Coordinates of N, CA and C in Angstrom, one line a residue:
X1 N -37.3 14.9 25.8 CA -36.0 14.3 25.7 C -35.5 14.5 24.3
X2 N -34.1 14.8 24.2 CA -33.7 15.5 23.0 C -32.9 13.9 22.8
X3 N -33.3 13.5 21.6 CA -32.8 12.4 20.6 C -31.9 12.3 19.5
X4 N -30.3 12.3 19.7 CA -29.2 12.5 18.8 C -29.6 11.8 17.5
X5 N -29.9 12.3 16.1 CA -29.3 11.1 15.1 C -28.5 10.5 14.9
X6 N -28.1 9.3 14.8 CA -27.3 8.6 14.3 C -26.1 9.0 12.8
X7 N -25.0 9.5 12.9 CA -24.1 10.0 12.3 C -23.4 8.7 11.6
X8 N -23.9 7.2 12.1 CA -22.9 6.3 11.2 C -23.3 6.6 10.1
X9 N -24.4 6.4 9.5 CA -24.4 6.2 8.0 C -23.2 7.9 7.0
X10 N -23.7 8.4 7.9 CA -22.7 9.5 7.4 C -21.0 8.8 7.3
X11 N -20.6 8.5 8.5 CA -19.1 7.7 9.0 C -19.3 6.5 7.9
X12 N -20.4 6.0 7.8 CA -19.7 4.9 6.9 C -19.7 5.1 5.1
X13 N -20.6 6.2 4.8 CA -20.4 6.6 3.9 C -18.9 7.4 3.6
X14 N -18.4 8.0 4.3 CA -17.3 8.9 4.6 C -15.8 7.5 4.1
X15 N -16.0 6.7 5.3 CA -15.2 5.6 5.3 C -15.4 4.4 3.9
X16 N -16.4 4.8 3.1 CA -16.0 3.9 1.8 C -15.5 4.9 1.1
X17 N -15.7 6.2 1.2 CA -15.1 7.0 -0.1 C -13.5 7.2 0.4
X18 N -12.9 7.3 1.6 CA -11.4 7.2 2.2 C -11.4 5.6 1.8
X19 N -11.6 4.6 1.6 CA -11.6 3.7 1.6 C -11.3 3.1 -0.2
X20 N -11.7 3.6 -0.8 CA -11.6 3.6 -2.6 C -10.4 4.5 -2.5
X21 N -10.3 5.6 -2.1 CA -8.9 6.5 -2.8 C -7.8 5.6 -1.9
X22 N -7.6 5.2 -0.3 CA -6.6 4.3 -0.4 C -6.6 3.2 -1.5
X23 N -7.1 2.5 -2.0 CA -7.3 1.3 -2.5 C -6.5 2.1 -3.8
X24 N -6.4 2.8 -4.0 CA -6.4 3.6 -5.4 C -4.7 3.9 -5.4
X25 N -4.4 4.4 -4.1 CA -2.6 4.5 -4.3 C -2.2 3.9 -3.4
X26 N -2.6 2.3 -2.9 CA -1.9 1.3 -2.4 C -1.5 0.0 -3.3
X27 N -2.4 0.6 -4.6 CA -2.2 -0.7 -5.5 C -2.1 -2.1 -5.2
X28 N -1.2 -2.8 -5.2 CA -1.2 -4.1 -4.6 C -1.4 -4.3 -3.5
X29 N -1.7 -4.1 -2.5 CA -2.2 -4.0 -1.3 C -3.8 -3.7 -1.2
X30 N -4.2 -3.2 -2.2 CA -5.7 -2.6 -2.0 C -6.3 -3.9 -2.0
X31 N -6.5 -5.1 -2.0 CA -7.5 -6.4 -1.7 C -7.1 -5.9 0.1
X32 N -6.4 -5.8 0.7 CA -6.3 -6.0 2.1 C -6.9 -4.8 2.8
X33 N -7.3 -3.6 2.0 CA -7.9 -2.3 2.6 C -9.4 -3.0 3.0
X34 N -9.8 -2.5 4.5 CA -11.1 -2.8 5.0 C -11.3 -1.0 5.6
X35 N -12.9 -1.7 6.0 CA -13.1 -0.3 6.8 C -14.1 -0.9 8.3
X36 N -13.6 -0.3 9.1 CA -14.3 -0.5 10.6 C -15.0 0.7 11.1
X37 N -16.5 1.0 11.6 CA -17.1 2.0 11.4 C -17.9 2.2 12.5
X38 N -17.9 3.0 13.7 CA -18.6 2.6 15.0 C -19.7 4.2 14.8
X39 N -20.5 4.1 15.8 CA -21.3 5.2 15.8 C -20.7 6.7 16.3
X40 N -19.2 6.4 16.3 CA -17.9 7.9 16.2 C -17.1 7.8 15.7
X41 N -16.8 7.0 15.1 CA -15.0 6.7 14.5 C -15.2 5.5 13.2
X42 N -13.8 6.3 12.7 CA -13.8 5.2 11.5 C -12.2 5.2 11.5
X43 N -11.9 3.4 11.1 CA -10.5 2.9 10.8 C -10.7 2.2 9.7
X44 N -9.5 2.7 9.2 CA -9.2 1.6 7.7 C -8.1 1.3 8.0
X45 N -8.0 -0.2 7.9 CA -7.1 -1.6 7.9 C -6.5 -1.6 6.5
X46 N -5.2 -2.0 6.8 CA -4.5 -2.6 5.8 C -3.3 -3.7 5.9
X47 N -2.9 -4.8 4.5 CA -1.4 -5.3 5.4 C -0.7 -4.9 5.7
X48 N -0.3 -5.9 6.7 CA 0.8 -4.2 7.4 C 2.1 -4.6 7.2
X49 N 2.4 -5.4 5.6 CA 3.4 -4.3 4.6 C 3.3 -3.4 3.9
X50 N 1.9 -2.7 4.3 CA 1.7 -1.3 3.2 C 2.5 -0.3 4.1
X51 N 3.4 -0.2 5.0 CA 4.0 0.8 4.8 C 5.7 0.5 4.2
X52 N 5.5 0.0 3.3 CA 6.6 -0.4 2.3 C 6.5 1.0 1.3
X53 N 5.6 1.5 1.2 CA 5.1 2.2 0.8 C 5.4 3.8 0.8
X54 N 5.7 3.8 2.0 CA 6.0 5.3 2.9 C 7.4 5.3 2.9
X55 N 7.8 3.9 3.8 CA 9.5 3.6 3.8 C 10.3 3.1 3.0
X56 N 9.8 2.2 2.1 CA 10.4 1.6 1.4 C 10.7 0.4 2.1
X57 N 11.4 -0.8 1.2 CA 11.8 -2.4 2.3 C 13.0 -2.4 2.2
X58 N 12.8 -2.5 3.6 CA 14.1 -2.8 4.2 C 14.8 -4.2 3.7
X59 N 16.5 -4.6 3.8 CA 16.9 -5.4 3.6 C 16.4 -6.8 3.7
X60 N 16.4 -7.8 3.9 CA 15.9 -9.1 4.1 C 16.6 -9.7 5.2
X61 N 16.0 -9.7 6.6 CA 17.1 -10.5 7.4 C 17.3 -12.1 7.6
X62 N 18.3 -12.2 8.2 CA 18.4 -13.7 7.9 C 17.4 -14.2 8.4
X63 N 17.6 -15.7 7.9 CA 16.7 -16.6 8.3 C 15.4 -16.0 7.5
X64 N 14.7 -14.8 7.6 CA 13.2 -14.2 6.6 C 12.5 -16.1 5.9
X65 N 11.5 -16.0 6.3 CA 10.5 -17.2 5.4 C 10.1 -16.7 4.5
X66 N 10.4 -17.1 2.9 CA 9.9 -16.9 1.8 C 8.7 -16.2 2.0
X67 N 8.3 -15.2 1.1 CA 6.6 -14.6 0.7 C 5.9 -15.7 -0.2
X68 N 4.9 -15.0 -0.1 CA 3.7 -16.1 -0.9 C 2.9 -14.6 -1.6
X69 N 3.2 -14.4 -2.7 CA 4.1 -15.0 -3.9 C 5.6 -14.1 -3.2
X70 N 6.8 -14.5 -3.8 CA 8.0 -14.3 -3.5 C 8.4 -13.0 -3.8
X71 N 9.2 -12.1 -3.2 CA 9.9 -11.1 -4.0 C 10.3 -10.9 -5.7
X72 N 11.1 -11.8 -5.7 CA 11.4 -12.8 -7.2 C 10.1 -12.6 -8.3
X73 N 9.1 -13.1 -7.6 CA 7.5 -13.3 -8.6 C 7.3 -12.2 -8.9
X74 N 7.2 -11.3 -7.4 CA 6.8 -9.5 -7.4 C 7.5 -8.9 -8.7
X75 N 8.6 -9.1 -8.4 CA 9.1 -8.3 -9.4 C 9.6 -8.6 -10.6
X76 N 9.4 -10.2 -11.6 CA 8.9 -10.7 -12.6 C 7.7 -10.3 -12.8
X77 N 6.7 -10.4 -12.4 CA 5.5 -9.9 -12.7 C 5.3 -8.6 -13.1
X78 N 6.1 -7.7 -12.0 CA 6.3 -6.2 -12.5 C 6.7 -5.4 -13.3
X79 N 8.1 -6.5 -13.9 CA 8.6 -6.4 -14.8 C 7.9 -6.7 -16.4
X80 N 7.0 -7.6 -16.8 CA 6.0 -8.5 -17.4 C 5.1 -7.0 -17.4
X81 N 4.4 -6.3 -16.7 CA 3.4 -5.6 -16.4 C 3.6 -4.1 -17.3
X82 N 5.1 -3.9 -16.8 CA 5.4 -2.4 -17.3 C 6.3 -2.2 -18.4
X83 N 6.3 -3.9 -19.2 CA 7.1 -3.9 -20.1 C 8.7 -3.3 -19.9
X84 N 9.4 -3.5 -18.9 CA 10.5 -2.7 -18.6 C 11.8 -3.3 -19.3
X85 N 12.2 -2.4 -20.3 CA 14.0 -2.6 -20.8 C 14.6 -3.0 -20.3
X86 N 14.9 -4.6 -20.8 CA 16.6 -5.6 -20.7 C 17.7 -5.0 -21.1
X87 N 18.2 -5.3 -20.5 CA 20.0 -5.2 -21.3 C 20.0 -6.8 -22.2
X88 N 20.7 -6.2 -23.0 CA 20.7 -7.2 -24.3 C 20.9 -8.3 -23.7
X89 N 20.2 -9.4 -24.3 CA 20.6 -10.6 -24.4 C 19.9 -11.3 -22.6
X90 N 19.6 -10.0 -21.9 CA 19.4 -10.4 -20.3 C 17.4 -10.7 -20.8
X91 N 16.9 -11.6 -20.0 CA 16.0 -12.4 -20.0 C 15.0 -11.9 -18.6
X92 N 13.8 -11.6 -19.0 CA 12.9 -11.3 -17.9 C 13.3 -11.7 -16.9
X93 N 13.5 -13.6 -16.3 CA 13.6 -14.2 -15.3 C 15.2 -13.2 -14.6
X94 N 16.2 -13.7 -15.7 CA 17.7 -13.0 -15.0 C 16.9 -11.5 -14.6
X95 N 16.1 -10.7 -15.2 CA 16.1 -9.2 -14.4 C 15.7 -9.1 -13.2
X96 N 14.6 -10.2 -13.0 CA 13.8 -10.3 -11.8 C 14.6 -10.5 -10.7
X97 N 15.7 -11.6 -11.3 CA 16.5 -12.3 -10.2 C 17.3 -11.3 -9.6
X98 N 18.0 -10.8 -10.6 CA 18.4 -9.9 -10.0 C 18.6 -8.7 -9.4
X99 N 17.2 -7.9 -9.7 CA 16.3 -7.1 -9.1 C 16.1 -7.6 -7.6
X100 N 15.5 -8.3 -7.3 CA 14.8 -8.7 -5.9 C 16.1 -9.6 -5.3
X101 N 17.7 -9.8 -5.7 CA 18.4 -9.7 -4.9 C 18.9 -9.1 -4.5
X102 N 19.7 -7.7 -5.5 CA 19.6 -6.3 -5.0 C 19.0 -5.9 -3.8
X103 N 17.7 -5.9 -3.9 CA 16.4 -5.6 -2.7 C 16.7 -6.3 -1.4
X104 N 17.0 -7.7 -1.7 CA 17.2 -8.8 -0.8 C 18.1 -7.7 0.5
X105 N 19.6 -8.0 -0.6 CA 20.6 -7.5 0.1 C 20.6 -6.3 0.8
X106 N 20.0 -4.6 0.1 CA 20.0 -3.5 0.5 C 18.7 -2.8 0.7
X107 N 17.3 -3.5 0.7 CA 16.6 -2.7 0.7 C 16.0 -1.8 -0.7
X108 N 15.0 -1.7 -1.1 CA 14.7 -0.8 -2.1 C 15.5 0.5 -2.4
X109 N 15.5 1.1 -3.2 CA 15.3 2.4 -3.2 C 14.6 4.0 -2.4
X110 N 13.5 3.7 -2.3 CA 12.8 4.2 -1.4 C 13.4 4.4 0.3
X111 N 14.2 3.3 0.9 CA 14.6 2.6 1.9 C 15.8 3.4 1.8
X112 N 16.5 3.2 1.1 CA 18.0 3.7 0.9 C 17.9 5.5 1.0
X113 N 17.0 6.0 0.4 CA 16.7 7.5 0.8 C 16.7 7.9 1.6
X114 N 15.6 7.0 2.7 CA 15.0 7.2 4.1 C 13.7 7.6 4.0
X115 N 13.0 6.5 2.9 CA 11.6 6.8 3.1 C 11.0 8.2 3.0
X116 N 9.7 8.5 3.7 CA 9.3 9.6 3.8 C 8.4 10.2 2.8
X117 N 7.8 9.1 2.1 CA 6.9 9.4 0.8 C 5.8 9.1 1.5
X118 N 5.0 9.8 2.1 CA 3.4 9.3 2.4 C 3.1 9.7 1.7
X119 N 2.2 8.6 0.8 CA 1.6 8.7 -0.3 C 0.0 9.0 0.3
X120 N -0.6 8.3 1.4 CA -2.0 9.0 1.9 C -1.8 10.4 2.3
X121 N -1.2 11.4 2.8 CA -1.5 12.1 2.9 C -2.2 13.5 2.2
X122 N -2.6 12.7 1.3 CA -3.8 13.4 0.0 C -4.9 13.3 -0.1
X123 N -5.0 12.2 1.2 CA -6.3 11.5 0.9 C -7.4 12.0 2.5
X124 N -6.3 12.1 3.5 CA -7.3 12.7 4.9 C -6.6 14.5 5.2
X125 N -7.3 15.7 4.1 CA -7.1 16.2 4.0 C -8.1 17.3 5.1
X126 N -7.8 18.6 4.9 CA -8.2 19.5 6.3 C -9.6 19.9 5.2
X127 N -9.6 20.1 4.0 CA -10.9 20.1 3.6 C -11.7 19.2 3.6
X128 N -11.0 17.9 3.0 CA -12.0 16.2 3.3 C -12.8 16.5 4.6
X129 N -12.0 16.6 5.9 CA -12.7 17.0 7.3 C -13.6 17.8 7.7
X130 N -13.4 19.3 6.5 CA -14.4 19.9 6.8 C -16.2 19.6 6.0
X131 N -15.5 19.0 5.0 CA -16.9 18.6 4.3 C -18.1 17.5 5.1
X132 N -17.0 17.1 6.1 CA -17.5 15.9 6.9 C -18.1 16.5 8.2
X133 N -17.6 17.6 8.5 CA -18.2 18.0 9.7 C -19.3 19.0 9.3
X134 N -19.7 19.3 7.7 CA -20.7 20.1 7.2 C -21.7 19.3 7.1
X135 N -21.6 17.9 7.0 CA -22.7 16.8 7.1 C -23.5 16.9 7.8

């Protein structure tokens, strides 16, 4: 009787290294990257507002329940982070504010283009696959 080896450890090996380069260009989102790993297949989980990412965010619709942390914080903090230029006399808080109501009302930038930035697709490449099926 002919006895297949077991290929997970290969798959799960596979699925932590896809698993660190998302984590790598999802940035804030990379605490929510997981990896699922069966004895054929591998999925990586993420929030699934990581594709904010690809598309950009959309407007805010009515009624929307605050985030935890808020848009407002996001982008105080971002602002705080990347050291980004005031207009005179304008105050971290006024940028934030008014940054993430911009967004509120129209959606990002990204959004307003029409999206279309997949930033993974650098990461599950036709060579990645073949190195995997050289295993």
């Amino acid at each position: 009787m002919f006895k297949m080896e077991s290929i997970k450890p290969i798959l799960e090996q596979f699925a932590e290294a896809l698993k660190a380069d998302v984590k790598t260009v999802s940035k804030r989102f990379a605490d929510s990257i997981e990896s699922v790993v069966t004895e054929s297949s591998i999925e990586i989980n993420g929030s699934p507002y990581i594709s904010v990412l690809i598309d950009g965010r959309k407007p805010t619709r009515d009624n929307a329940p605050k985030g935890n942390p808020t848009l407002q914080e996001i982008i105080y903090s971002w602002i705080q982070e990347r050291g980004i230029p005031l207009r005179k006399g304008q105050t971290q808080e006024q940028a934030s504010w008014g940054i993430s109501s911009s967004i509120h009302k129209n959606g990002d930038r990204l959004n307003q283009i029409g999206g279309g930035n997949n930033i993974f697709n650098n990461i599950l490449t036709q060579s990645r696959m073949d190195a995997l099926s050289n295993s």
